Amino acid sequence: MIDSNFIIRYTDGLYATPANFAPTFEEFRDMFSSGQLRSKEWAVRELQNLDIVSHQSVIVVGCWFGTLGVMLKDAFPDIKLSLLDKDPRCQIFLSHLGYFTLLKDMYDHTYTEDIVVNTSCEHIPDIKGWLSLLSPKTTVVLQTNNFVAGKDHVSCVHSLDKFKEQTGLKEILYAGELKTPMYTRFMIIGKV
Ligand SMILES: C[S@@+](CC[C@H](N)C(=O)[O-])C[C@H]1O[C@@H](n2cnc3c(N)ncnc32)[C@H](O)[C@@H]1O
Protein backbone atom coordinates (compact mmCIF):
# COMPACT_ATOMS: atom_id res chain seq x y z
CA MET A 1 0.00 0.00 0.00
CA ILE A 2 1.45 3.37 -1.01
CA ASP A 3 1.52 5.88 1.85
CA SER A 4 0.44 8.88 -0.19
CA ASN A 5 0.66 11.20 2.85
CA PHE A 6 4.38 10.46 3.17
CA ILE A 7 5.00 11.22 -0.52
CA ILE A 8 2.87 14.36 -0.42
CA ARG A 9 4.78 15.70 2.61
CA TYR A 10 7.97 15.36 0.59
CA THR A 11 6.62 16.87 -2.61
CA ASP A 12 5.11 19.75 -0.57
CA GLY A 13 8.57 20.21 0.98
CA LEU A 14 10.09 20.33 -2.49
CA TYR A 15 7.59 22.96 -3.69
CA ALA A 16 8.26 25.09 -0.58
CA THR A 17 12.07 24.93 -0.59
CA PRO A 18 14.15 27.22 -2.82
CA ALA A 19 15.92 25.10 -5.43
CA ASN A 20 19.42 25.77 -4.07
CA PHE A 21 18.41 24.35 -0.65
CA ALA A 22 16.38 21.41 -1.93
CA PRO A 23 17.73 17.89 -2.39
CA THR A 24 19.30 17.44 -5.80
CA PHE A 25 17.80 15.05 -8.32
CA GLU A 26 20.48 12.45 -7.41
CA GLU A 27 19.82 12.85 -3.67
CA PHE A 28 16.06 12.59 -4.09
CA ARG A 29 16.46 9.49 -6.25
CA ASP A 30 18.79 8.01 -3.64
CA MET A 31 16.62 8.76 -0.62
CA PHE A 32 13.57 7.16 -2.23
CA SER A 33 15.54 4.21 -3.61
CA SER A 34 14.50 0.75 -2.46
CA GLY A 35 17.79 0.30 -0.56
CA GLN A 36 17.32 3.47 1.48
CA LEU A 37 13.60 3.02 2.19
CA ARG A 38 13.78 -0.71 2.95
CA SER A 39 16.71 -0.05 5.31
CA LYS A 40 14.68 2.53 7.22
CA GLU A 41 11.57 0.33 7.35
CA TRP A 42 13.84 -2.40 8.70
CA ALA A 43 15.07 -0.13 11.52
CA VAL A 44 11.49 0.84 12.43
CA ARG A 45 10.37 -2.83 12.35
CA GLU A 46 13.18 -4.06 14.60
CA LEU A 47 12.55 -1.22 17.06
CA GLN A 48 8.87 -2.22 17.13
CA ASN A 49 9.91 -5.84 17.77
CA LEU A 50 12.22 -4.80 20.62
CA ASP A 51 9.52 -2.51 22.04
CA ILE A 52 12.03 -0.04 23.52
CA VAL A 53 11.05 3.26 21.92
CA SER A 54 7.75 4.41 23.44
CA HIS A 55 7.94 7.71 25.35
CA GLN A 56 11.70 7.97 24.80
CA SER A 57 13.73 10.92 23.60
CA VAL A 58 15.24 9.95 20.26
CA ILE A 59 17.81 11.79 18.16
CA VAL A 60 18.60 10.93 14.54
CA VAL A 61 22.06 12.23 13.65
CA GLY A 62 23.19 12.62 10.05
CA CYS A 63 19.43 12.79 9.52
CA TRP A 64 19.82 13.91 5.88
CA PHE A 65 16.43 14.99 4.49
CA GLY A 66 14.59 13.30 7.35
CA THR A 67 13.04 10.16 5.90
CA LEU A 68 13.92 7.99 8.90
CA GLY A 69 12.93 10.72 11.36
CA VAL A 70 9.52 11.11 9.72
CA MET A 71 9.02 7.32 9.67
CA LEU A 72 9.99 7.04 13.35
CA LYS A 73 7.60 9.82 14.37
CA ASP A 74 4.80 8.16 12.36
CA ALA A 75 5.49 4.77 13.97
CA PHE A 76 6.07 6.10 17.51
CA PRO A 77 4.03 9.33 17.85
CA ASP A 78 4.80 9.70 21.58
CA ILE A 79 8.59 10.02 21.20
CA LYS A 80 10.41 13.31 21.66
CA LEU A 81 12.26 13.43 18.34
CA SER A 82 15.33 15.52 17.56
CA LEU A 83 17.08 15.70 14.21
CA LEU A 84 20.68 16.75 13.59
CA ASP A 85 22.70 17.29 10.44
CA LYS A 86 25.65 19.48 9.53
CA ASP A 87 24.22 20.34 6.09
CA PRO A 88 22.15 23.57 6.24
CA ARG A 89 20.06 22.39 3.29
CA CYS A 90 18.65 19.60 5.48
CA GLN A 91 17.61 22.10 8.16
CA ILE A 92 15.87 24.34 5.62
CA PHE A 93 14.15 21.51 3.75
CA LEU A 94 12.97 19.85 6.98
CA SER A 95 11.62 23.14 8.32
CA HIS A 96 9.14 23.00 5.41
CA LEU A 97 8.05 19.55 6.61
CA GLY A 98 7.47 20.97 10.10
CA TYR A 99 10.64 19.61 11.73
CA PHE A 100 13.33 21.58 13.51
CA THR A 101 16.83 20.29 12.80
CA LEU A 102 19.92 20.99 14.87
CA LEU A 103 22.52 22.33 12.47
CA LYS A 104 25.79 20.95 13.78
CA ASP A 105 28.42 18.29 13.53
CA MET A 106 27.45 15.10 15.35
CA TYR A 107 30.89 15.15 17.03
CA ASP A 108 29.96 18.52 18.64
CA HIS A 109 26.62 17.57 20.21
CA THR A 110 26.13 17.02 23.95
CA TYR A 111 24.09 13.82 23.99
CA THR A 112 21.31 13.58 26.59
CA GLU A 113 18.79 11.56 24.55
CA ASP A 114 17.64 8.04 25.52
CA ILE A 115 18.10 6.63 22.01
CA VAL A 116 20.65 7.81 19.44
CA VAL A 117 20.10 6.77 15.82
CA ASN A 118 22.86 6.97 13.22
CA THR A 119 22.20 5.29 9.90
CA SER A 120 25.02 7.31 8.34
CA CYS A 121 27.90 5.43 10.02
CA GLU A 122 29.54 4.89 6.63
CA HIS A 123 29.95 8.69 6.46
CA ILE A 124 31.88 9.29 9.69
CA PRO A 125 35.60 8.64 10.09
CA ASP A 126 35.83 7.56 13.75
CA ILE A 127 32.79 5.61 14.92
CA LYS A 128 34.22 4.56 18.30
CA GLY A 129 35.32 8.16 18.94
CA TRP A 130 31.80 9.39 18.18
CA LEU A 131 30.20 6.67 20.35
CA SER A 132 32.49 7.67 23.23
CA LEU A 133 30.56 10.99 23.37
CA LEU A 134 27.41 9.14 24.52
CA SER A 135 26.59 8.39 28.16
CA PRO A 136 27.10 4.76 29.23
CA LYS A 137 24.05 2.56 28.56
CA THR A 138 22.60 4.88 25.91
CA THR A 139 20.66 2.83 23.37
CA VAL A 140 21.96 3.22 19.82
CA VAL A 141 20.60 2.22 16.42
CA LEU A 142 23.45 2.05 13.93
CA GLN A 143 23.53 1.26 10.23
CA THR A 144 26.35 1.14 7.71
CA ASN A 145 26.93 -0.60 4.38
CA ASN A 146 29.54 -2.12 2.07
CA PHE A 147 29.00 0.42 -0.75
CA VAL A 148 32.58 1.69 -0.95
CA ALA A 149 31.88 3.57 -4.21
CA GLY A 150 29.34 5.84 -2.48
CA LYS A 151 30.08 9.57 -2.18
CA ASP A 152 31.76 10.40 1.17
CA HIS A 153 31.64 6.74 2.26
CA VAL A 154 34.74 6.66 4.45
CA SER A 155 33.95 3.84 6.90
CA CYS A 156 32.25 1.04 4.96
CA VAL A 157 32.57 -2.51 6.23
CA HIS A 158 32.17 -5.84 4.47
CA SER A 159 30.58 -7.92 7.20
CA LEU A 160 28.38 -7.66 10.27
CA ASP A 161 31.27 -8.93 12.41
CA LYS A 162 33.45 -6.04 11.18
CA PHE A 163 30.66 -3.59 12.05
CA LYS A 164 30.46 -5.12 15.54
CA GLU A 165 34.23 -4.62 15.87
CA GLN A 166 34.02 -1.07 14.50
CA THR A 167 31.33 -0.09 17.01
CA GLY A 168 32.45 -2.14 20.04
CA LEU A 169 29.07 -1.95 21.80
CA LYS A 170 28.84 -3.33 25.36
CA GLU A 171 25.45 -4.94 24.72
CA ILE A 172 23.80 -6.02 21.46
CA LEU A 173 20.00 -6.25 21.34
CA TYR A 174 19.75 -6.91 17.61
CA ALA A 175 22.22 -7.34 14.77
CA GLY A 176 21.48 -8.21 11.18
CA GLU A 177 22.06 -7.53 7.51
CA LEU A 178 19.79 -6.61 4.63
CA LYS A 179 20.64 -7.18 0.99
CA THR A 180 19.52 -4.33 -1.26
CA PRO A 181 19.92 -4.04 -5.05
CA MET A 182 23.19 -2.03 -4.79
CA TYR A 183 24.74 -3.00 -1.45
CA THR A 184 24.32 -4.87 1.80
CA ARG A 185 23.27 -2.81 4.81
CA PHE A 186 24.30 -3.81 8.33
CA MET A 187 22.42 -2.80 11.48
CA ILE A 188 23.17 -3.08 15.17
CA ILE A 189 20.83 -1.99 17.94
CA GLY A 190 22.47 -2.03 21.35
CA LYS A 191 23.97 -0.09 24.22
CA VAL A 192 27.28 1.78 24.49
C1 LIG B 1 23.97 10.64 2.34
S1 LIG B 1 23.27 11.02 3.83
C2 LIG B 1 22.51 9.66 4.59
C3 LIG B 1 22.70 8.27 4.08
C4 LIG B 1 22.30 7.21 5.04
N1 LIG B 1 22.47 5.93 4.53
C5 LIG B 1 20.92 7.40 5.62
O1 LIG B 1 19.94 7.65 4.94
O2 LIG B 1 20.81 7.35 6.83
C6 LIG B 1 24.54 11.34 5.03
C7 LIG B 1 24.17 12.50 5.89
O3 LIG B 1 25.06 12.55 7.01
C8 LIG B 1 25.41 13.90 7.22
N2 LIG B 1 26.68 13.90 7.95
C9 LIG B 1 27.85 13.33 7.59
N3 LIG B 1 28.78 13.54 8.54
C10 LIG B 1 28.18 14.27 9.53
C11 LIG B 1 28.62 14.81 10.76
N4 LIG B 1 29.88 14.63 11.17
N5 LIG B 1 27.75 15.48 11.52
C12 LIG B 1 26.46 15.66 11.11
N6 LIG B 1 25.98 15.19 9.94
C13 LIG B 1 26.83 14.49 9.16
C14 LIG B 1 25.48 14.51 5.83
O4 LIG B 1 25.38 15.91 5.87
C15 LIG B 1 24.29 13.84 5.16
O5 LIG B 1 23.11 14.58 5.32
mmCIF file of C-alpha atoms and ligand atoms in Angstrom:
data_model
loop_
_atom_site.group_PDB
_atom_site.id
_atom_site.type_symbol
_atom_site.label_atom_id
_atom_site.label_comp_id
_atom_site.label_asym_id
_atom_site.label_seq_id
_atom_site.Cartn_x
_atom_site.Cartn_y
_atom_site.Cartn_z
ATOM 1 C CA MET A 1 0.000 0.000 0.000
ATOM 2 C CA ILE A 2 1.451 3.369 -1.007
ATOM 3 C CA ASP A 3 1.524 5.877 1.854
ATOM 4 C CA SER A 4 0.440 8.878 -0.189
ATOM 5 C CA ASN A 5 0.665 11.200 2.854
ATOM 6 C CA PHE A 6 4.377 10.459 3.165
ATOM 7 C CA ILE A 7 5.004 11.216 -0.517
ATOM 8 C CA ILE A 8 2.867 14.365 -0.420
ATOM 9 C CA ARG A 9 4.776 15.703 2.608
ATOM 10 C CA TYR A 10 7.973 15.359 0.587
ATOM 11 C CA THR A 11 6.615 16.866 -2.612
ATOM 12 C CA ASP A 12 5.109 19.750 -0.569
ATOM 13 C CA GLY A 13 8.568 20.211 0.979
ATOM 14 C CA LEU A 14 10.092 20.333 -2.491
ATOM 15 C CA TYR A 15 7.595 22.958 -3.686
ATOM 16 C CA ALA A 16 8.261 25.094 -0.585
ATOM 17 C CA THR A 17 12.071 24.930 -0.591
ATOM 18 C CA PRO A 18 14.153 27.222 -2.816
ATOM 19 C CA ALA A 19 15.918 25.096 -5.430
ATOM 20 C CA ASN A 20 19.416 25.770 -4.073
ATOM 21 C CA PHE A 21 18.408 24.353 -0.654
ATOM 22 C CA ALA A 22 16.382 21.411 -1.930
ATOM 23 C CA PRO A 23 17.727 17.888 -2.385
ATOM 24 C CA THR A 24 19.299 17.444 -5.803
ATOM 25 C CA PHE A 25 17.795 15.048 -8.324
ATOM 26 C CA GLU A 26 20.478 12.447 -7.410
ATOM 27 C CA GLU A 27 19.823 12.853 -3.669
ATOM 28 C CA PHE A 28 16.057 12.593 -4.092
ATOM 29 C CA ARG A 29 16.455 9.492 -6.252
ATOM 30 C CA ASP A 30 18.790 8.007 -3.643
ATOM 31 C CA MET A 31 16.618 8.760 -0.616
ATOM 32 C CA PHE A 32 13.569 7.164 -2.231
ATOM 33 C CA SER A 33 15.539 4.208 -3.613
ATOM 34 C CA SER A 34 14.503 0.750 -2.458
ATOM 35 C CA GLY A 35 17.793 0.299 -0.556
ATOM 36 C CA GLN A 36 17.318 3.473 1.484
ATOM 37 C CA LEU A 37 13.604 3.021 2.186
ATOM 38 C CA ARG A 38 13.782 -0.706 2.946
ATOM 39 C CA SER A 39 16.713 -0.046 5.315
ATOM 40 C CA LYS A 40 14.684 2.528 7.217
ATOM 41 C CA GLU A 41 11.569 0.333 7.347
ATOM 42 C CA TRP A 42 13.843 -2.403 8.702
ATOM 43 C CA ALA A 43 15.066 -0.130 11.520
ATOM 44 C CA VAL A 44 11.486 0.838 12.434
ATOM 45 C CA ARG A 45 10.374 -2.825 12.353
ATOM 46 C CA GLU A 46 13.184 -4.057 14.603
ATOM 47 C CA LEU A 47 12.550 -1.221 17.060
ATOM 48 C CA GLN A 48 8.872 -2.216 17.133
ATOM 49 C CA ASN A 49 9.909 -5.837 17.771
ATOM 50 C CA LEU A 50 12.216 -4.804 20.618
ATOM 51 C CA ASP A 51 9.523 -2.511 22.043
ATOM 52 C CA ILE A 52 12.032 -0.038 23.516
ATOM 53 C CA VAL A 53 11.053 3.263 21.921
ATOM 54 C CA SER A 54 7.746 4.410 23.442
ATOM 55 C CA HIS A 55 7.940 7.714 25.346
ATOM 56 C CA GLN A 56 11.700 7.973 24.804
ATOM 57 C CA SER A 57 13.726 10.925 23.596
ATOM 58 C CA VAL A 58 15.241 9.955 20.262
ATOM 59 C CA ILE A 59 17.807 11.792 18.158
ATOM 60 C CA VAL A 60 18.595 10.934 14.543
ATOM 61 C CA VAL A 61 22.061 12.233 13.646
ATOM 62 C CA GLY A 62 23.193 12.620 10.050
ATOM 63 C CA CYS A 63 19.432 12.787 9.523
ATOM 64 C CA TRP A 64 19.818 13.910 5.884
ATOM 65 C CA PHE A 65 16.429 14.989 4.492
ATOM 66 C CA GLY A 66 14.593 13.304 7.351
ATOM 67 C CA THR A 67 13.036 10.162 5.895
ATOM 68 C CA LEU A 68 13.918 7.987 8.896
ATOM 69 C CA GLY A 69 12.931 10.719 11.361
ATOM 70 C CA VAL A 70 9.520 11.110 9.719
ATOM 71 C CA MET A 71 9.023 7.319 9.667
ATOM 72 C CA LEU A 72 9.986 7.035 13.348
ATOM 73 C CA LYS A 73 7.602 9.817 14.369
ATOM 74 C CA ASP A 74 4.805 8.162 12.361
ATOM 75 C CA ALA A 75 5.486 4.772 13.974
ATOM 76 C CA PHE A 76 6.069 6.095 17.507
ATOM 77 C CA PRO A 77 4.026 9.329 17.854
ATOM 78 C CA ASP A 78 4.804 9.702 21.581
ATOM 79 C CA ILE A 79 8.585 10.019 21.197
ATOM 80 C CA LYS A 80 10.409 13.306 21.658
ATOM 81 C CA LEU A 81 12.257 13.435 18.340
ATOM 82 C CA SER A 82 15.331 15.524 17.562
ATOM 83 C CA LEU A 83 17.080 15.697 14.211
ATOM 84 C CA LEU A 84 20.681 16.748 13.586
ATOM 85 C CA ASP A 85 22.699 17.292 10.443
ATOM 86 C CA LYS A 86 25.653 19.477 9.535
ATOM 87 C CA ASP A 87 24.223 20.339 6.091
ATOM 88 C CA PRO A 88 22.150 23.575 6.237
ATOM 89 C CA ARG A 89 20.057 22.387 3.290
ATOM 90 C CA CYS A 90 18.646 19.598 5.481
ATOM 91 C CA GLN A 91 17.606 22.101 8.156
ATOM 92 C CA ILE A 92 15.868 24.337 5.616
ATOM 93 C CA PHE A 93 14.151 21.506 3.753
ATOM 94 C CA LEU A 94 12.974 19.846 6.975
ATOM 95 C CA SER A 95 11.615 23.136 8.320
ATOM 96 C CA HIS A 96 9.139 23.004 5.415
ATOM 97 C CA LEU A 97 8.053 19.552 6.608
ATOM 98 C CA GLY A 98 7.475 20.971 10.102
ATOM 99 C CA TYR A 99 10.638 19.610 11.727
ATOM 100 C CA PHE A 100 13.326 21.582 13.510
ATOM 101 C CA THR A 101 16.827 20.285 12.802
ATOM 102 C CA LEU A 102 19.924 20.991 14.873
ATOM 103 C CA LEU A 103 22.518 22.332 12.473
ATOM 104 C CA LYS A 104 25.790 20.953 13.779
ATOM 105 C CA ASP A 105 28.422 18.285 13.534
ATOM 106 C CA MET A 106 27.450 15.098 15.347
ATOM 107 C CA TYR A 107 30.892 15.154 17.030
ATOM 108 C CA ASP A 108 29.959 18.518 18.635
ATOM 109 C CA HIS A 109 26.616 17.574 20.209
ATOM 110 C CA THR A 110 26.133 17.017 23.952
ATOM 111 C CA TYR A 111 24.095 13.818 23.992
ATOM 112 C CA THR A 112 21.308 13.585 26.592
ATOM 113 C CA GLU A 113 18.786 11.558 24.548
ATOM 114 C CA ASP A 114 17.642 8.035 25.519
ATOM 115 C CA ILE A 115 18.097 6.630 22.008
ATOM 116 C CA VAL A 116 20.648 7.806 19.436
ATOM 117 C CA VAL A 117 20.100 6.765 15.820
ATOM 118 C CA ASN A 118 22.861 6.972 13.222
ATOM 119 C CA THR A 119 22.199 5.289 9.903
ATOM 120 C CA SER A 120 25.019 7.315 8.339
ATOM 121 C CA CYS A 121 27.900 5.434 10.024
ATOM 122 C CA GLU A 122 29.536 4.890 6.625
ATOM 123 C CA HIS A 123 29.955 8.690 6.457
ATOM 124 C CA ILE A 124 31.881 9.291 9.686
ATOM 125 C CA PRO A 125 35.597 8.637 10.093
ATOM 126 C CA ASP A 126 35.829 7.563 13.752
ATOM 127 C CA ILE A 127 32.790 5.615 14.918
ATOM 128 C CA LYS A 128 34.218 4.561 18.300
ATOM 129 C CA GLY A 129 35.317 8.161 18.943
ATOM 130 C CA TRP A 130 31.804 9.385 18.179
ATOM 131 C CA LEU A 131 30.200 6.666 20.349
ATOM 132 C CA SER A 132 32.489 7.672 23.232
ATOM 133 C CA LEU A 133 30.559 10.992 23.373
ATOM 134 C CA LEU A 134 27.413 9.142 24.515
ATOM 135 C CA SER A 135 26.594 8.388 28.162
ATOM 136 C CA PRO A 136 27.104 4.763 29.230
ATOM 137 C CA LYS A 137 24.054 2.556 28.563
ATOM 138 C CA THR A 138 22.601 4.883 25.909
ATOM 139 C CA THR A 139 20.665 2.830 23.374
ATOM 140 C CA VAL A 140 21.955 3.215 19.819
ATOM 141 C CA VAL A 141 20.595 2.217 16.423
ATOM 142 C CA LEU A 142 23.453 2.052 13.933
ATOM 143 C CA GLN A 143 23.530 1.258 10.231
ATOM 144 C CA THR A 144 26.352 1.144 7.713
ATOM 145 C CA ASN A 145 26.930 -0.595 4.382
ATOM 146 C CA ASN A 146 29.541 -2.119 2.073
ATOM 147 C CA PHE A 147 29.002 0.423 -0.751
ATOM 148 C CA VAL A 148 32.581 1.685 -0.953
ATOM 149 C CA ALA A 149 31.885 3.572 -4.213
ATOM 150 C CA GLY A 150 29.340 5.839 -2.478
ATOM 151 C CA LYS A 151 30.085 9.572 -2.178
ATOM 152 C CA ASP A 152 31.757 10.402 1.173
ATOM 153 C CA HIS A 153 31.640 6.736 2.264
ATOM 154 C CA VAL A 154 34.742 6.664 4.445
ATOM 155 C CA SER A 155 33.953 3.842 6.898
ATOM 156 C CA CYS A 156 32.247 1.044 4.958
ATOM 157 C CA VAL A 157 32.570 -2.511 6.234
ATOM 158 C CA HIS A 158 32.168 -5.835 4.466
ATOM 159 C CA SER A 159 30.575 -7.924 7.204
ATOM 160 C CA LEU A 160 28.379 -7.661 10.271
ATOM 161 C CA ASP A 161 31.267 -8.930 12.412
ATOM 162 C CA LYS A 162 33.455 -6.044 11.183
ATOM 163 C CA PHE A 163 30.664 -3.595 12.048
ATOM 164 C CA LYS A 164 30.462 -5.119 15.541
ATOM 165 C CA GLU A 165 34.231 -4.623 15.868
ATOM 166 C CA GLN A 166 34.022 -1.068 14.501
ATOM 167 C CA THR A 167 31.331 -0.092 17.014
ATOM 168 C CA GLY A 168 32.453 -2.135 20.036
ATOM 169 C CA LEU A 169 29.071 -1.951 21.801
ATOM 170 C CA LYS A 170 28.842 -3.335 25.356
ATOM 171 C CA GLU A 171 25.453 -4.943 24.716
ATOM 172 C CA ILE A 172 23.803 -6.018 21.464
ATOM 173 C CA LEU A 173 19.998 -6.252 21.340
ATOM 174 C CA TYR A 174 19.750 -6.908 17.606
ATOM 175 C CA ALA A 175 22.225 -7.340 14.765
ATOM 176 C CA GLY A 176 21.482 -8.213 11.176
ATOM 177 C CA GLU A 177 22.056 -7.534 7.514
ATOM 178 C CA LEU A 178 19.794 -6.605 4.630
ATOM 179 C CA LYS A 179 20.639 -7.183 0.990
ATOM 180 C CA THR A 180 19.518 -4.333 -1.259
ATOM 181 C CA PRO A 181 19.925 -4.042 -5.049
ATOM 182 C CA MET A 182 23.186 -2.026 -4.789
ATOM 183 C CA TYR A 183 24.743 -2.995 -1.453
ATOM 184 C CA THR A 184 24.325 -4.871 1.803
ATOM 185 C CA ARG A 185 23.269 -2.805 4.809
ATOM 186 C CA PHE A 186 24.298 -3.807 8.326
ATOM 187 C CA MET A 187 22.416 -2.803 11.480
ATOM 188 C CA ILE A 188 23.175 -3.078 15.168
ATOM 189 C CA ILE A 189 20.827 -1.994 17.943
ATOM 190 C CA GLY A 190 22.466 -2.030 21.350
ATOM 191 C CA LYS A 191 23.967 -0.087 24.215
ATOM 192 C CA VAL A 192 27.278 1.779 24.488
HETATM 193 C C1 LIG B 1 23.970 10.642 2.342
HETATM 194 S S1 LIG B 1 23.271 11.023 3.831
HETATM 195 C C2 LIG B 1 22.511 9.660 4.585
HETATM 196 C C3 LIG B 1 22.695 8.267 4.076
HETATM 197 C C4 LIG B 1 22.300 7.214 5.036
HETATM 198 N N1 LIG B 1 22.470 5.931 4.533
HETATM 199 C C5 LIG B 1 20.922 7.404 5.624
HETATM 200 O O1 LIG B 1 19.945 7.653 4.937
HETATM 201 O O2 LIG B 1 20.810 7.348 6.828
HETATM 202 C C6 LIG B 1 24.541 11.336 5.028
HETATM 203 C C7 LIG B 1 24.165 12.501 5.889
HETATM 204 O O3 LIG B 1 25.056 12.549 7.005
HETATM 205 C C8 LIG B 1 25.406 13.898 7.223
HETATM 206 N N2 LIG B 1 26.679 13.903 7.955
HETATM 207 C C9 LIG B 1 27.845 13.330 7.590
HETATM 208 N N3 LIG B 1 28.785 13.542 8.535
HETATM 209 C C10 LIG B 1 28.184 14.269 9.529
HETATM 210 C C11 LIG B 1 28.621 14.811 10.761
HETATM 211 N N4 LIG B 1 29.876 14.633 11.168
HETATM 212 N N5 LIG B 1 27.749 15.476 11.524
HETATM 213 C C12 LIG B 1 26.460 15.660 11.109
HETATM 214 N N6 LIG B 1 25.982 15.185 9.942
HETATM 215 C C13 LIG B 1 26.829 14.494 9.161
HETATM 216 C C14 LIG B 1 25.484 14.509 5.833
HETATM 217 O O4 LIG B 1 25.378 15.910 5.865
HETATM 218 C C15 LIG B 1 24.294 13.837 5.158
HETATM 219 O O5 LIG B 1 23.111 14.580 5.321
#
